Amino acid sequence: MCTAFVSIEPGTAAPVLLLSVRDEYLGRAWLPPDHHWPDRPELLGGLDLAAGGTWLAVDPDRRTAACLLNGFGPPAPAGARLTRGRLPLTAVREGGIGHLDLTPYDPFHLVLVRADGARVSSWAGGRLAERELPSGLSVVLNDGLEGVAAERTASERIHALMAARAAHFRARLAAEPRPEPTAAGPAPAAWGGWLPIVAGDGLAPDADAALIQRRDFGDGRIWGSSSISLLALGPELLRYDFAAAPVAADGPGWRRVAAR
């Protein structure tokens, strides 16, 4: 149940802000953001040690970032399936994924943010759906942009959890002054009133609206939020802050990822 919020305000010093929370089975090993790919040494991202890809990639030279959310729908053919974790790397370097043959990939939503805007690409087999995001605050869930993808979860419980999270955190983020981060300084100064909200807003990790989650669905494995990424992009700006989840509301635990 990954979540991404995108705030677009043209004409500001930081026109595009991205909040990305990765949810995964907590036993799945990963490494924090770095230059992990020798064939693409300029790119930054966390490394999924299970499959070798990433859930969020950044190209500092192009000032682009892409985060990946699992989708719902028919899976790819078992004999031809490829990891979706390479898609963010391709998207930031090549400006998108519309040129790819996507039939070997399970359903997904990919959020590509640039200094001048953002686009969501959704795949559930058949045809890639792409939409440029409007100004203001948008949310992308595993049920797609604003939770209305053509292919959505069949679980009423999972759908209700996503809807509760989107409603709570959209309202809370919108109620705070929009951050205007610079490239320097600590995370609390950069993100202001958004930072304690992003850290969970005081909700219990098993609350229906929880953004930073811990849930036991009864199979002996724990599902939860493993990391949080905050990015600000502009014509002269790329700022990337990262924290393993959970993280304190007052700022300790965040690190600014160097773009070079």
Tab-separated table of C-alpha atoms in Angstrom, residues 6-146:
chain	number	residue	atom	x	y	z
A	6	VAL	CA	2.610	15.401	-5.532
A	7	SER	CA	2.269	19.158	-5.048
A	8	ILE	CA	2.587	21.355	-8.141
A	9	GLU	CA	2.730	25.153	-7.873
A	10	PRO	CA	4.173	26.760	-11.017
A	11	GLY	CA	6.121	29.954	-10.548
A	12	THR	CA	7.480	29.098	-7.105
A	13	ALA	CA	11.108	28.354	-6.231
A	14	ALA	CA	10.171	24.679	-5.819
A	15	PRO	CA	7.366	24.074	-8.341
A	16	VAL	CA	7.167	20.302	-7.740
A	17	LEU	CA	7.219	18.485	-4.396
A	18	LEU	CA	7.040	14.701	-4.057
A	19	LEU	CA	6.299	12.684	-0.926
A	20	SER	CA	6.767	8.953	-1.459
A	21	VAL	CA	6.200	6.292	1.208
A	22	ARG	CA	7.292	2.762	0.412
A	23	ASP	CA	5.340	-0.117	1.966
A	24	GLU	CA	6.629	-3.662	1.754
A	25	TYR	CA	6.976	-6.866	3.747
A	26	LEU	CA	9.461	-5.737	6.361
A	27	GLY	CA	11.715	-8.762	5.932
A	28	ARG	CA	12.587	-7.698	2.377
A	29	ALA	CA	16.174	-6.399	2.399
A	30	TRP	CA	17.144	-3.024	0.917
A	31	LEU	CA	19.846	-0.365	0.973
A	32	PRO	CA	19.338	3.409	1.308
A	33	PRO	CA	19.766	5.779	-1.654
A	34	ASP	CA	23.118	5.837	-3.413
A	35	HIS	CA	24.648	5.327	-6.856
A	36	HIS	CA	23.947	1.580	-6.860
A	37	TRP	CA	23.927	0.818	-10.631
A	38	PRO	CA	27.300	0.635	-12.436
A	39	ASP	CA	25.544	0.733	-15.826
A	40	ARG	CA	23.766	3.966	-14.784
A	41	PRO	CA	26.259	5.607	-12.420
A	42	GLU	CA	24.606	9.036	-12.490
A	43	LEU	CA	21.332	7.749	-11.013
A	44	LEU	CA	20.406	7.715	-7.323
A	45	GLY	CA	17.956	5.501	-5.511
A	46	GLY	CA	17.381	2.946	-2.820
A	47	LEU	CA	18.347	-0.593	-3.790
A	48	ASP	CA	15.923	-3.506	-3.463
A	49	LEU	CA	18.263	-6.390	-2.699
A	50	ALA	CA	15.658	-9.002	-3.647
A	51	ALA	CA	15.380	-7.939	-7.296
A	52	GLY	CA	18.130	-5.374	-7.890
A	53	GLY	CA	15.904	-2.462	-8.849
A	54	THR	CA	14.440	0.456	-6.933
A	55	TRP	CA	11.155	1.929	-5.779
A	56	LEU	CA	12.353	5.505	-6.424
A	57	ALA	CA	15.048	6.754	-8.817
A	58	VAL	CA	16.523	10.229	-9.220
A	59	ASP	CA	18.496	11.673	-12.129
A	60	PRO	CA	20.280	14.763	-10.747
A	61	ASP	CA	21.419	15.924	-14.189
A	62	ARG	CA	17.887	15.993	-15.617
A	63	ARG	CA	16.240	16.976	-12.318
A	64	THR	CA	13.757	14.145	-12.600
A	65	ALA	CA	12.549	11.478	-10.186
A	66	ALA	CA	10.261	8.487	-10.547
A	67	CYS	CA	8.573	6.374	-7.899
A	68	LEU	CA	6.830	3.050	-8.402
A	69	LEU	CA	3.654	1.717	-6.796
A	70	ASN	CA	2.251	-1.756	-7.303
A	71	GLY	CA	-1.094	-1.880	-9.088
A	72	PHE	CA	-3.932	-4.362	-9.382
A	73	GLY	CA	-4.974	-6.481	-12.341
A	74	PRO	CA	-3.855	-9.568	-14.255
A	75	PRO	CA	-0.217	-10.541	-13.596
A	76	ALA	CA	2.337	-10.783	-16.361
A	77	PRO	CA	2.967	-14.190	-17.952
A	78	ALA	CA	4.996	-16.170	-15.418
A	79	GLY	CA	7.637	-17.296	-17.892
A	80	ALA	CA	8.346	-13.775	-19.162
A	81	ARG	CA	7.932	-11.670	-15.998
A	82	LEU	CA	10.486	-8.912	-15.395
A	83	THR	CA	11.072	-6.899	-12.224
A	84	ARG	CA	9.248	-3.585	-12.113
A	85	GLY	CA	12.144	-2.141	-10.115
A	86	ARG	CA	14.018	-1.204	-13.296
A	87	LEU	CA	11.187	0.987	-14.560
A	88	PRO	CA	11.979	4.069	-12.397
A	89	LEU	CA	15.594	3.940	-13.633
A	90	THR	CA	14.445	3.890	-17.252
A	91	ALA	CA	11.834	6.601	-16.696
A	92	VAL	CA	14.196	9.199	-15.237
A	93	ARG	CA	16.894	8.656	-17.827
A	94	GLU	CA	14.653	8.379	-20.887
A	95	GLY	CA	11.809	10.710	-19.925
A	96	GLY	CA	9.178	8.012	-19.518
A	97	ILE	CA	8.296	4.388	-20.248
A	98	GLY	CA	5.797	4.742	-23.090
A	99	HIS	CA	8.288	3.326	-25.587
A	100	LEU	CA	8.695	0.039	-23.685
A	101	ASP	CA	6.970	-3.292	-24.230
A	102	LEU	CA	5.216	-3.582	-20.871
A	103	THR	CA	3.712	-7.040	-21.286
A	104	PRO	CA	6.407	-8.658	-19.065
A	105	TYR	CA	5.465	-6.433	-16.101
A	106	ASP	CA	2.881	-6.943	-13.394
A	107	PRO	CA	0.459	-4.010	-12.875
A	108	PHE	CA	1.932	-0.773	-11.580
A	109	HIS	CA	1.621	2.998	-11.327
A	110	LEU	CA	4.693	5.104	-11.993
A	111	VAL	CA	4.934	8.756	-10.932
A	112	LEU	CA	7.468	10.767	-12.944
A	113	VAL	CA	8.219	14.238	-11.562
A	114	ARG	CA	10.166	16.958	-13.341
A	115	ALA	CA	11.099	20.536	-12.531
A	116	ASP	CA	8.036	21.710	-14.511
A	117	GLY	CA	5.389	19.099	-13.700
A	118	ALA	CA	4.528	15.445	-13.170
A	119	ARG	CA	2.904	12.533	-14.969
A	120	VAL	CA	1.377	9.261	-13.779
A	121	SER	CA	1.663	6.156	-15.978
A	122	SER	CA	-0.582	3.200	-15.103
A	123	TRP	CA	-0.345	-0.314	-16.492
A	124	ALA	CA	-2.670	-3.262	-15.883
A	125	GLY	CA	-2.206	-5.006	-19.213
A	126	GLY	CA	-3.615	-3.971	-22.543
A	127	ARG	CA	-2.813	-0.255	-22.776
A	128	LEU	CA	-0.632	2.193	-20.848
A	129	ALA	CA	-2.714	5.031	-19.382
A	130	GLU	CA	-0.849	8.308	-18.842
A	131	ARG	CA	-2.029	11.525	-17.264
A	132	GLU	CA	-0.281	14.828	-16.621
A	133	LEU	CA	-1.023	16.079	-13.128
A	134	PRO	CA	-2.768	19.411	-12.545
A	135	SER	CA	-1.567	22.198	-10.286
A	136	GLY	CA	-2.342	21.617	-6.631
A	137	LEU	CA	-2.072	18.487	-4.505
A	138	SER	CA	-2.598	15.022	-6.026
A	139	VAL	CA	-2.385	11.569	-4.454
A	140	VAL	CA	-1.418	8.272	-6.068
A	141	LEU	CA	-2.285	4.985	-4.385
A	142	ASN	CA	-2.169	1.338	-5.368
A	143	ASP	CA	-5.686	2.011	-6.666
A	144	GLY	CA	-4.154	4.638	-8.977
A	145	LEU	CA	-4.341	8.404	-9.288
A	146	GLU	CA	-6.896	9.638	-6.741
